[in-house]
CSV table of C-alpha atoms and ligand atoms in Angstrom, one decimal:
chain,number,residue,atom,x,y,z
A,26,UNK,CA,-1.8,-103.9,-64.3
A,27,UNK,CA,-3.7,-107.2,-64.1
A,28,UNK,CA,-5.4,-106.5,-67.5
A,29,UNK,CA,-2.1,-106.2,-69.3
A,30,UNK,CA,-0.7,-109.2,-67.4
A,31,UNK,CA,-3.7,-111.3,-68.5
A,32,UNK,CA,-3.3,-110.1,-72.1
A,33,UNK,CA,0.4,-111.0,-72.2
A,34,UNK,CA,-0.3,-114.4,-70.6
A,35,UNK,CA,-2.8,-115.2,-73.3
A,36,UNK,CA,-0.6,-114.0,-76.1
A,37,UNK,CA,2.3,-116.1,-74.7
A,38,UNK,CA,0.0,-119.2,-74.7
A,39,UNK,CA,-1.0,-118.4,-78.3
A,40,UNK,CA,2.6,-118.0,-79.2
A,41,UNK,CA,3.6,-121.3,-77.6
A,42,UNK,CA,0.8,-123.1,-79.4
A,43,UNK,CA,1.7,-121.5,-82.7
A,44,UNK,CA,5.4,-122.5,-82.2
A,45,UNK,CA,4.4,-126.1,-81.4
A,46,UNK,CA,2.0,-126.3,-84.3
A,47,UNK,CA,4.7,-125.1,-86.7
A,48,UNK,CA,7.2,-127.6,-85.4
A,49,UNK,CA,4.6,-130.4,-85.6
A,50,UNK,CA,4.1,-129.4,-89.3
A,51,UNK,CA,7.4,-131.3,-89.8
A,52,UNK,CA,5.5,-134.4,-88.6
A,53,UNK,CA,2.8,-133.8,-91.2
A,54,UNK,CA,5.4,-133.8,-93.9
A,55,UNK,CA,7.0,-136.9,-92.5
A,56,UNK,CA,3.6,-138.6,-92.8
A,57,UNK,CA,2.9,-137.2,-96.3
A,58,UNK,CA,6.1,-138.6,-97.7
A,59,UNK,CA,5.6,-142.0,-96.0
A,60,UNK,CA,2.0,-142.2,-97.3
A,61,UNK,CA,2.2,-140.9,-100.8
A,62,UNK,CA,4.1,-143.7,-102.3
A,63,UNK,CA,1.5,-146.4,-101.8
A,64,UNK,CA,-1.0,-144.8,-104.2
A,65,UNK,CA,1.6,-143.5,-106.6
A,66,UNK,CA,3.6,-146.7,-107.0
A,67,UNK,CA,1.3,-148.6,-109.3
A,68,UNK,CA,1.2,-145.7,-111.7
A,69,UNK,CA,4.9,-145.1,-111.6
A,70,UNK,CA,5.5,-148.8,-112.2
A,71,UNK,CA,3.3,-148.7,-115.3
A,72,UNK,CA,4.9,-145.5,-116.6
A,73,UNK,CA,8.5,-146.5,-116.1
A,74,UNK,CA,7.9,-150.2,-116.6
A,75,UNK,CA,9.9,-151.1,-113.5
A,76,UNK,CA,10.6,-154.5,-111.9
A,77,UNK,CA,9.5,-155.5,-108.4
A,78,UNK,CA,13.1,-155.0,-107.2
A,79,UNK,CA,13.2,-151.4,-108.6
A,80,UNK,CA,9.8,-150.7,-107.0
A,81,UNK,CA,11.3,-151.7,-103.7
A,82,UNK,CA,14.2,-149.3,-104.3
A,83,UNK,CA,11.8,-146.5,-105.2
A,84,UNK,CA,10.1,-147.1,-101.8
A,85,UNK,CA,13.1,-147.7,-99.7
A,86,UNK,CA,15.5,-145.1,-101.1
A,87,UNK,CA,13.7,-142.5,-99.0
A,88,UNK,CA,14.4,-144.6,-95.8
A,89,UNK,CA,18.1,-144.7,-96.7
A,90,UNK,CA,18.1,-140.9,-97.0
A,91,UNK,CA,16.2,-140.6,-93.7
A,92,UNK,CA,18.8,-142.7,-91.8
A,93,UNK,CA,21.6,-140.5,-93.2
A,94,UNK,CA,19.5,-137.4,-92.4
A,95,UNK,CA,18.9,-138.5,-88.8
A,96,UNK,CA,22.6,-139.1,-88.2
A,97,UNK,CA,23.6,-135.8,-89.8
A,98,UNK,CA,21.0,-133.8,-87.9
A,99,UNK,CA,22.4,-135.0,-84.6
A,100,UNK,CA,25.5,-133.0,-85.5
A,101,UNK,CA,23.7,-130.2,-87.4
A,102,UNK,CA,21.2,-129.4,-84.7
A,103,UNK,CA,23.9,-129.1,-82.0
A,104,UNK,CA,26.2,-127.0,-84.3
A,105,UNK,CA,23.6,-124.8,-86.1
A,106,UNK,CA,20.7,-125.1,-83.7
A,107,UNK,CA,17.3,-126.7,-84.0
A,108,UNK,CA,15.8,-123.8,-86.0
A,109,UNK,CA,18.4,-123.8,-88.8
A,110,UNK,CA,18.2,-127.6,-88.9
A,111,UNK,CA,14.4,-127.4,-89.4
A,112,UNK,CA,15.0,-124.8,-92.1
A,113,UNK,CA,17.5,-127.0,-93.9
A,114,UNK,CA,14.9,-129.9,-93.6
A,115,UNK,CA,12.2,-127.7,-95.1
A,116,UNK,CA,14.4,-126.6,-98.1
A,117,UNK,CA,15.2,-130.3,-98.7
A,118,UNK,CA,11.4,-131.1,-98.6
A,119,UNK,CA,10.7,-128.4,-101.3
A,120,UNK,CA,13.6,-129.6,-103.5
A,121,UNK,CA,12.8,-133.3,-103.1
A,122,UNK,CA,9.1,-132.8,-103.8
A,123,UNK,CA,9.6,-130.9,-107.0
A,124,UNK,CA,12.4,-133.1,-108.2
A,125,UNK,CA,10.5,-136.4,-107.6
A,126,UNK,CA,7.4,-134.9,-109.4
A,127,UNK,CA,9.6,-134.1,-112.4
A,128,UNK,CA,11.7,-137.3,-112.5
A,129,UNK,CA,12.2,-138.7,-116.0
A,130,UNK,CA,13.6,-142.1,-115.1
A,131,UNK,CA,13.4,-144.5,-112.2
A,132,UNK,CA,17.0,-143.7,-111.2
A,133,UNK,CA,16.2,-140.0,-111.0
A,134,UNK,CA,13.2,-140.8,-108.9
A,135,UNK,CA,15.3,-142.9,-106.6
A,136,UNK,CA,17.8,-140.0,-106.2
A,137,UNK,CA,15.0,-137.5,-105.6
A,138,UNK,CA,13.5,-139.8,-102.9
A,139,UNK,CA,16.9,-139.9,-101.2
A,140,UNK,CA,16.8,-136.1,-100.9
A,141,UNK,CA,13.2,-136.3,-99.6
A,142,UNK,CA,14.5,-138.9,-97.1
A,143,UNK,CA,17.3,-136.5,-95.9
A,144,UNK,CA,14.5,-134.0,-95.2
A,145,UNK,CA,12.4,-136.6,-93.4
A,146,UNK,CA,15.4,-137.8,-91.3
A,147,UNK,CA,16.1,-134.2,-90.3
A,148,UNK,CA,12.5,-133.7,-89.4
A,149,UNK,CA,12.1,-136.9,-87.4
A,150,UNK,CA,15.1,-136.1,-85.3
A,151,UNK,CA,14.8,-132.3,-84.9
A,152,UNK,CA,11.1,-131.7,-84.6
A,153,UNK,CA,10.4,-133.9,-81.5
A,154,UNK,CA,13.7,-132.6,-79.9
A,155,UNK,CA,12.7,-129.0,-80.5
A,156,UNK,CA,9.2,-129.7,-79.2
A,157,UNK,CA,10.5,-131.2,-76.1
A,158,UNK,CA,12.8,-128.3,-75.5
A,159,UNK,CA,10.2,-125.6,-76.2
A,160,UNK,CA,7.0,-127.1,-74.7
A,161,UNK,CA,6.1,-126.3,-71.1
A,162,UNK,CA,6.8,-129.3,-68.8
A,163,UNK,CA,3.1,-130.1,-68.2
A,164,UNK,CA,2.4,-130.8,-71.9
A,165,UNK,CA,5.7,-132.3,-72.9
A,166,UNK,CA,4.6,-135.9,-72.9
A,167,UNK,CA,1.4,-135.3,-74.8
A,168,UNK,CA,3.4,-133.4,-77.4
A,169,UNK,CA,5.3,-136.5,-78.4
A,170,UNK,CA,2.0,-138.4,-78.9
A,171,UNK,CA,0.5,-135.5,-80.8
A,172,UNK,CA,3.6,-135.4,-83.0
A,173,UNK,CA,2.8,-139.1,-84.0
A,174,UNK,CA,-0.8,-137.9,-84.5
A,175,UNK,CA,0.4,-135.4,-87.1
A,176,UNK,CA,2.4,-138.2,-88.8
A,177,UNK,CA,-0.8,-140.3,-89.1
A,178,UNK,CA,-2.8,-137.3,-90.4
A,179,UNK,CA,0.0,-136.7,-93.0
A,180,UNK,CA,-0.3,-140.3,-94.1
A,181,UNK,CA,-4.1,-140.0,-94.4
A,182,UNK,CA,-3.9,-136.8,-96.3
A,183,UNK,CA,-1.5,-138.4,-98.7
A,184,UNK,CA,-3.8,-141.3,-99.3
A,185,UNK,CA,-6.7,-138.9,-99.9
A,186,UNK,CA,-4.8,-136.9,-102.4
A,187,UNK,CA,-3.5,-140.1,-104.1
A,188,UNK,CA,-7.2,-141.2,-104.4
A,189,UNK,CA,-8.2,-137.8,-105.9
A,190,UNK,CA,-5.5,-138.0,-108.5
A,191,UNK,CA,-5.8,-141.7,-109.2
A,192,UNK,CA,-8.5,-141.5,-111.9
A,193,UNK,CA,-6.2,-139.6,-114.0
A,194,UNK,CA,-3.2,-141.7,-112.9
A,195,UNK,CA,-1.4,-138.4,-112.2
A,196,UNK,CA,1.4,-139.7,-110.0
A,197,UNK,CA,3.5,-136.5,-110.6
A,198,UNK,CA,0.7,-134.4,-109.0
A,199,UNK,CA,0.5,-136.9,-106.1
A,200,UNK,CA,4.3,-136.3,-105.4
A,201,UNK,CA,4.4,-132.6,-106.4
A,202,UNK,CA,1.5,-131.4,-104.3
A,203,UNK,CA,3.5,-132.0,-101.2
A,204,UNK,CA,5.5,-128.9,-102.2
A,205,UNK,CA,2.7,-126.7,-100.8
A,206,UNK,CA,3.0,-127.8,-97.2
A,207,UNK,CA,6.8,-127.9,-97.6
A,208,UNK,CA,6.8,-124.2,-98.6
A,209,UNK,CA,4.4,-123.5,-95.7
A,210,UNK,CA,6.9,-125.2,-93.3
A,211,UNK,CA,9.8,-123.2,-94.8
A,212,UNK,CA,7.9,-119.9,-94.3
A,213,UNK,CA,6.8,-120.9,-90.8
A,214,UNK,CA,10.2,-121.9,-89.6
A,215,UNK,CA,11.4,-118.3,-90.1
A,216,UNK,CA,9.0,-117.3,-87.3
A,217,UNK,CA,10.2,-119.9,-84.9
A,218,UNK,CA,12.4,-118.8,-82.0
A,219,UNK,CA,15.6,-120.6,-81.3
A,220,UNK,CA,15.4,-123.4,-78.7
A,221,UNK,CA,16.2,-121.8,-75.3
A,222,UNK,CA,18.1,-124.9,-74.4
A,223,UNK,CA,20.4,-124.8,-77.4
A,224,UNK,CA,20.9,-121.0,-76.9
A,225,UNK,CA,21.9,-121.7,-73.3
A,226,UNK,CA,24.2,-124.5,-74.3
A,227,UNK,CA,26.0,-122.1,-76.6
A,228,UNK,CA,26.4,-119.7,-73.6
A,229,UNK,CA,23.8,-117.1,-74.8
A,230,UNK,CA,21.8,-117.0,-71.7
A,231,UNK,CA,20.3,-113.6,-72.4
A,232,UNK,CA,18.6,-114.7,-75.7
A,233,UNK,CA,17.5,-117.9,-73.9
A,234,UNK,CA,15.8,-115.8,-71.3
A,235,UNK,CA,14.2,-113.6,-73.9
A,236,UNK,CA,12.7,-116.6,-75.7
A,237,UNK,CA,11.5,-118.2,-72.5
A,238,UNK,CA,9.8,-115.1,-71.3
A,239,UNK,CA,7.8,-114.9,-74.6
A,240,UNK,CA,6.7,-118.6,-74.2
A,241,UNK,CA,6.0,-118.8,-70.4
A,242,UNK,CA,3.1,-117.3,-68.4
A,243,UNK,CA,5.3,-115.2,-66.1
A,244,UNK,CA,8.8,-114.0,-66.0
A,245,UNK,CA,9.4,-115.8,-62.7
A,246,UNK,CA,8.5,-119.1,-64.5
A,247,UNK,CA,10.9,-118.2,-67.3
A,248,UNK,CA,13.7,-117.4,-64.8
A,249,UNK,CA,13.1,-120.7,-62.9
A,250,UNK,CA,13.3,-122.7,-66.0
A,251,UNK,CA,16.5,-121.0,-67.1
A,252,UNK,CA,18.0,-121.8,-63.7
A,253,UNK,CA,17.1,-125.5,-64.2
A,254,UNK,CA,18.7,-125.4,-67.7
A,255,UNK,CA,21.8,-123.8,-66.2
A,256,UNK,CA,21.9,-126.6,-63.6
A,257,UNK,CA,21.6,-129.4,-66.2
A,258,UNK,CA,24.3,-127.9,-68.3
A,259,UNK,CA,26.8,-128.4,-65.4
A,260,UNK,CA,26.7,-132.1,-66.4
A,261,UNK,CA,28.8,-132.1,-69.4
A,262,UNK,CA,27.2,-133.8,-72.5
A,263,UNK,CA,29.5,-136.3,-73.9
A,264,UNK,CA,27.7,-138.9,-76.0
A,265,UNK,CA,30.3,-140.9,-77.8
A,266,UNK,CA,32.8,-140.8,-74.9
A,267,UNK,CA,30.1,-141.8,-72.5
A,268,UNK,CA,29.2,-144.6,-74.9
A,269,UNK,CA,32.7,-145.9,-74.9
A,270,UNK,CA,33.3,-145.6,-71.2
A,271,UNK,CA,30.0,-146.4,-69.6
A,272,UNK,CA,28.4,-149.8,-70.0
A,273,UNK,CA,25.1,-148.7,-68.4
A,274,UNK,CA,24.7,-146.0,-71.0
A,275,UNK,CA,25.5,-148.6,-73.7
A,276,UNK,CA,22.5,-150.6,-72.3
A,277,UNK,CA,20.2,-147.6,-72.8
A,278,UNK,CA,21.4,-147.1,-76.4
A,279,UNK,CA,20.9,-150.9,-77.0
A,280,UNK,CA,17.3,-150.6,-75.6
A,281,UNK,CA,16.6,-147.6,-77.9
A,282,UNK,CA,17.8,-149.7,-80.9
A,283,UNK,CA,15.8,-152.7,-79.9
A,284,UNK,CA,12.6,-150.6,-79.4
A,285,UNK,CA,12.9,-149.1,-82.9
A,286,UNK,CA,13.6,-152.5,-84.5
A,287,UNK,CA,10.5,-153.9,-82.7
A,288,UNK,CA,8.4,-151.0,-84.0
A,289,UNK,CA,9.5,-151.5,-87.6
A,290,UNK,CA,9.4,-155.3,-87.7
A,291,UNK,CA,5.8,-155.3,-86.6
A,292,UNK,CA,5.2,-155.0,-90.3
A,293,UNK,CA,3.3,-151.7,-90.1
A,294,UNK,CA,5.1,-150.1,-93.0
A,295,UNK,CA,4.4,-153.1,-95.2
A,296,UNK,CA,0.8,-152.0,-95.1
A,297,UNK,CA,1.7,-148.2,-95.2
A,298,UNK,CA,3.7,-148.6,-98.4
A,299,UNK,CA,1.9,-151.5,-100.1
A,300,UNK,CA,-1.7,-151.2,-99.0
A,301,UNK,CA,-3.3,-151.2,-102.5
A,302,UNK,CA,-1.2,-154.2,-103.4
A,303,UNK,CA,-2.5,-156.0,-100.2
A,304,UNK,CA,-6.0,-155.2,-101.2
A,305,UNK,CA,-5.3,-156.7,-104.6
A,306,UNK,CA,-4.0,-159.9,-103.0
A,307,UNK,CA,-7.2,-160.0,-100.9
A,308,UNK,CA,-9.2,-160.0,-104.1
A,309,UNK,CA,-10.1,-156.4,-104.7
A,310,UNK,CA,-9.2,-156.2,-108.3
A,311,UNK,CA,-10.6,-152.7,-109.0
A,312,UNK,CA,-8.1,-149.8,-108.5
A,313,UNK,CA,-10.8,-147.5,-107.0
A,314,UNK,CA,-11.7,-150.1,-104.4
A,315,UNK,CA,-8.0,-150.5,-103.6
A,316,UNK,CA,-7.5,-146.7,-103.2
A,317,UNK,CA,-10.6,-146.3,-100.9
A,318,UNK,CA,-9.5,-149.2,-98.8
A,319,UNK,CA,-6.2,-147.5,-98.4
A,320,UNK,CA,-7.9,-144.3,-97.3
A,321,UNK,CA,-9.8,-146.3,-94.6
A,322,UNK,CA,-6.5,-147.7,-93.4
A,323,UNK,CA,-5.2,-144.2,-93.0
A,324,UNK,CA,-8.3,-143.0,-91.2
A,325,UNK,CA,-8.2,-145.9,-88.7
A,326,UNK,CA,-4.5,-145.2,-88.1
A,327,UNK,CA,-5.4,-141.6,-87.1
A,328,UNK,CA,-8.3,-142.6,-85.0
A,329,UNK,CA,-6.6,-145.4,-83.1
A,330,UNK,CA,-3.7,-143.1,-82.2
A,331,UNK,CA,-6.2,-141.4,-79.8
A,332,UNK,CA,-6.5,-144.7,-77.9
A,333,UNK,CA,-2.8,-144.5,-77.2
A,334,UNK,CA,-3.0,-140.9,-76.1
A,335,UNK,CA,-5.8,-141.9,-73.6
A,336,UNK,CA,-4.1,-145.1,-72.3
A,337,UNK,CA,-0.4,-144.2,-72.1
A,338,UNK,CA,-0.5,-142.4,-68.8
A,339,UNK,CA,-3.3,-144.4,-67.3
A,340,UNK,CA,-2.5,-148.0,-68.1
A,341,UNK,CA,1.2,-147.4,-68.7
A,342,UNK,CA,3.5,-148.2,-71.6
A,343,UNK,CA,4.0,-151.9,-71.0
A,344,UNK,CA,0.5,-153.3,-70.8
A,345,UNK,CA,-0.5,-151.1,-73.8
A,346,UNK,CA,2.4,-152.4,-75.8
A,347,UNK,CA,1.7,-156.0,-74.9
A,348,UNK,CA,-1.9,-155.7,-76.0
A,349,UNK,CA,-0.8,-154.0,-79.2
A,350,UNK,CA,1.6,-156.7,-80.2
A,351,UNK,CA,-1.0,-159.4,-79.4
A,352,UNK,CA,-3.6,-157.6,-81.6
A,353,UNK,CA,-1.0,-157.2,-84.4
A,354,UNK,CA,0.0,-160.9,-84.2
A,355,UNK,CA,-3.6,-162.0,-84.5
A,356,UNK,CA,-4.3,-159.6,-87.4
A,357,UNK,CA,-1.3,-160.7,-89.4
A,358,UNK,CA,-1.7,-164.4,-88.5
A,359,UNK,CA,-5.4,-164.6,-89.4
A,360,UNK,CA,-4.8,-162.6,-92.6
A,361,UNK,CA,-2.1,-165.0,-93.6
A,362,UNK,CA,-4.3,-168.0,-92.9
A,363,UNK,CA,-7.1,-166.6,-95.0
A,364,UNK,CA,-4.7,-166.1,-97.9
A,365,UNK,CA,-3.5,-169.7,-97.4
A,366,UNK,CA,-7.1,-171.0,-97.6
A,367,UNK,CA,-8.1,-168.7,-100.4
A,368,UNK,CA,-10.5,-165.7,-100.3
A,369,UNK,CA,-13.4,-166.7,-102.5
A,370,UNK,CA,-16.5,-164.9,-101.2
A,371,UNK,CA,-17.3,-161.3,-100.6
A,372,UNK,CA,-17.8,-162.0,-96.9
A,373,UNK,CA,-14.3,-163.5,-96.8
A,374,UNK,CA,-12.9,-160.3,-98.5
A,375,UNK,CA,-14.5,-158.1,-95.9
A,376,UNK,CA,-13.3,-160.2,-93.1
A,377,UNK,CA,-9.7,-160.0,-94.5
A,378,UNK,CA,-10.1,-156.2,-94.5
A,379,UNK,CA,-11.3,-156.3,-90.9
A,380,UNK,CA,-8.1,-158.3,-90.0
A,381,UNK,CA,-6.0,-155.7,-91.7
A,382,UNK,CA,-7.7,-152.9,-89.9
A,383,UNK,CA,-7.3,-154.8,-86.6
A,384,UNK,CA,-3.6,-154.9,-87.2
A,385,UNK,CA,-3.6,-151.1,-87.8
A,386,UNK,CA,-5.4,-150.5,-84.6
A,387,UNK,CA,-2.9,-152.7,-82.7
A,388,UNK,CA,-0.1,-150.6,-84.0
A,389,UNK,CA,-1.6,-147.1,-83.7
A,390,UNK,CA,-2.7,-147.8,-80.1
A,391,UNK,CA,0.7,-149.0,-79.0
A,392,UNK,CA,4.0,-149.2,-80.9
A,393,UNK,CA,3.3,-146.2,-83.1
A,394,UNK,CA,3.5,-143.5,-80.4
A,395,UNK,CA,4.8,-145.5,-77.5
A,396,UNK,CA,8.2,-146.4,-79.0
A,397,UNK,CA,8.9,-142.7,-79.7
A,398,UNK,CA,7.8,-141.9,-76.1
A,399,UNK,CA,10.0,-144.6,-74.5
A,400,UNK,CA,13.0,-143.7,-76.7
A,401,UNK,CA,12.9,-140.2,-75.4
A,402,UNK,CA,12.5,-141.3,-71.8
A,403,UNK,CA,15.2,-143.9,-71.3
A,404,UNK,CA,18.3,-141.9,-72.3
A,405,UNK,CA,20.4,-140.3,-69.5
A,406,UNK,CA,20.8,-136.5,-69.9
A,407,UNK,CA,24.5,-136.8,-70.7
A,408,UNK,CA,23.9,-139.0,-73.6
A,409,UNK,CA,20.5,-137.9,-74.8
A,410,UNK,CA,21.6,-136.4,-78.2
A,411,UNK,CA,23.7,-139.4,-79.0
A,412,UNK,CA,21.2,-142.0,-77.8
A,413,UNK,CA,18.3,-140.5,-79.7
A,414,UNK,CA,20.4,-140.1,-82.9
A,415,UNK,CA,21.2,-143.8,-82.8
A,416,UNK,CA,17.6,-144.9,-82.1
A,417,UNK,CA,16.1,-142.6,-84.8
A,418,UNK,CA,18.7,-143.8,-87.4
A,419,UNK,CA,17.8,-147.4,-86.4
A,420,UNK,CA,14.1,-146.6,-87.0
A,421,UNK,CA,14.9,-145.6,-90.6
A,422,UNK,CA,17.4,-148.4,-91.3
A,423,UNK,CA,14.9,-151.0,-90.1
A,424,UNK,CA,12.2,-149.2,-92.0
A,425,UNK,CA,14.3,-149.5,-95.2
A,426,UNK,CA,14.9,-153.2,-94.7
A,427,UNK,CA,11.1,-153.9,-94.3
A,428,UNK,CA,10.3,-151.7,-97.3
A,429,UNK,CA,13.0,-153.3,-99.5
A,430,UNK,CA,12.2,-156.9,-98.8
A,431,UNK,CA,8.4,-157.2,-98.8
A,432,UNK,CA,7.8,-157.8,-102.5
A,433,UNK,CA,10.7,-160.2,-102.6
A,434,UNK,CA,9.3,-162.1,-99.6
A,435,UNK,CA,5.9,-162.3,-101.4
A,436,UNK,CA,7.6,-163.6,-104.5
A,437,UNK,CA,9.9,-166.1,-102.8
A,438,UNK,CA,8.0,-167.3,-99.7
A,439,UNK,CA,4.5,-166.7,-101.0
A,440,UNK,CA,1.7,-164.5,-99.7
A,441,UNK,CA,0.5,-166.4,-96.7
A,442,UNK,CA,4.0,-167.3,-95.2
A,443,UNK,CA,5.1,-163.6,-95.6
A,444,UNK,CA,2.2,-162.6,-93.3
A,445,UNK,CA,3.0,-165.4,-90.9
A,446,UNK,CA,6.6,-164.3,-90.6
A,447,UNK,CA,5.3,-160.9,-89.3
A,448,UNK,CA,2.7,-162.6,-87.1
A,449,UNK,CA,5.5,-164.6,-85.6
A,450,UNK,CA,7.7,-161.6,-85.0
A,451,UNK,CA,4.9,-159.9,-83.1
A,452,UNK,CA,4.6,-162.9,-80.8
A,453,UNK,CA,8.3,-162.7,-80.3
A,454,UNK,CA,8.0,-159.0,-79.4
A,455,UNK,CA,5.5,-159.9,-76.6
A,456,UNK,CA,8.2,-162.0,-75.0
A,457,UNK,CA,10.9,-159.3,-75.5
A,458,UNK,CA,8.6,-156.7,-74.0
A,459,UNK,CA,8.0,-158.9,-70.9
A,460,UNK,CA,11.7,-159.6,-70.6
A,461,UNK,CA,13.3,-156.3,-71.3
A,462,UNK,CA,11.0,-153.3,-71.6
A,463,UNK,CA,10.6,-151.0,-68.5
A,464,UNK,CA,7.4,-149.4,-67.3
A,465,UNK,CA,8.1,-145.7,-67.2
A,466,UNK,CA,4.7,-144.3,-66.2
A,467,UNK,CA,4.7,-141.7,-63.4
A,468,UNK,CA,8.4,-141.9,-62.9
A,469,UNK,CA,10.7,-138.9,-63.2
A,470,UNK,CA,13.4,-139.0,-65.9
A,471,UNK,CA,16.0,-138.4,-63.3
A,472,UNK,CA,14.8,-141.5,-61.4
A,473,UNK,CA,15.0,-143.6,-64.5
A,474,UNK,CA,18.5,-142.3,-65.1
A,475,UNK,CA,19.6,-143.2,-61.5
A,476,UNK,CA,18.2,-146.7,-61.9
A,477,UNK,CA,19.9,-147.2,-65.2
A,478,UNK,CA,23.2,-145.9,-64.1
A,479,UNK,CA,23.2,-148.0,-60.9
A,480,UNK,CA,23.0,-151.1,-63.0
A,481,UNK,CA,19.4,-152.2,-62.5
A,482,UNK,CA,18.0,-154.6,-65.0
A,483,UNK,CA,16.6,-152.8,-68.1
A,484,UNK,CA,13.1,-153.9,-67.4
A,485,UNK,CA,13.3,-152.5,-63.8
A,486,UNK,CA,14.7,-149.0,-64.6
A,487,UNK,CA,11.3,-147.5,-64.2
A,488,UNK,CA,10.8,-148.9,-60.7
A,489,UNK,CA,10.1,-146.4,-57.9
B,504,BGC,C1,6.6,-145.0,-87.6
B,504,BGC,C2,6.5,-145.0,-89.0
B,504,BGC,C3,5.1,-145.4,-89.5
B,504,BGC,C4,4.1,-144.6,-88.8
B,504,BGC,C5,2.7,-145.1,-89.1
B,504,BGC,C6,5.6,-144.1,-87.0
B,504,BGC,O1,5.7,-144.1,-85.6
B,504,BGC,O2,7.9,-144.6,-87.1
B,504,BGC,O3,7.5,-145.9,-89.5
B,504,BGC,O4,5.0,-145.4,-90.8
B,504,BGC,O5,4.3,-144.5,-87.4
B,504,BGC,O6,1.7,-144.3,-88.5
């Protein structure tokens, strides 16, 4: 019955897209929670009369929670499964959003943001993992970049909603409105199937096959994939033991840590969290101008992510990263120099904004998506869960350090030198990329693993 066949193939495709969309919704929440604080912070600071140091804690408490959440979800997603982990994440998103909106003191807000952080940590570990296990092979790579796209859309949506509520200074609404997508995620997760890979790892091959046959075009395809999963399960996963016993695996874990440190110390989140403050430093005194400037930052971040999606498989990871770090170094460096000289005319103000946007483009076209892509490519199968847990937790710890030190740096070093420090770091990352980062374009994961485990230099593990 070809008609029926066609119908079921189409419905399986729709089902796969629906499943991927729901999982990517977790990326949207990740972005919303990163983005929302920039616009809300000035009003919170006024209401609670908090110091710069307390503001830094309000920003970075979420990152602390996220680091803990990422570590915890490594364990949770292998014990309870990806679906239940996402469900736990969604519940935490709902609780954290409501609690932070109703906070009556800075301490309570910090505690609520730790809960939100736990949710973001679970989402940032589980959602890409689930996507990579559920998506058909052909679209697996683009799924990771699309996940980053959802993060940037979340950040932009948060900036827009912040702007909408800013006239009234309604920071509780800014934080509280995120409850709506969080509830949607929670409802949606009920409809997600369990990951076939996780089911198989638990020995439930029958359910794994049932899920796969709902998500793949033909039952032959589903059977073939299940055979491959069965094959890969013969290699026993043993993250921590492997880490202790195998120095080549330790190198991959080190590389994952380094990649995430590089992503965060570009200084991107300084702008994500403190954009209105930076516009103020650049001479835009009016809050509405600062808010709209921030929205433009969010929009450019979304649009430039498409550059990465287009370049990553054509140019490759390494040249794209090198160009990105160069653009970021120039953006931060020139901005710092302008702050040093003083921004006295309107032209100078707009030029400063252009430099800020240039920095954003540099990040979104390179380190934003590519670091997540590389981190998922370099770990050997046996140590994948462990390696990705460590690199994801590093992302959040480094994120926290950047968020917790920016205002202090401005106050102690001064505005211009703070931006120069980040410019210098980006120059340093160009050198690190040349020395250590592999090119993994068009190479199979098994091949990368073989190169790594045979002791090839890190920068050569992608060689054919
Ligand atoms: C980073 C976040 C950052 C976001 C900005 C992500 O890849 O991990 O820290 O805020 O990109 O778009």
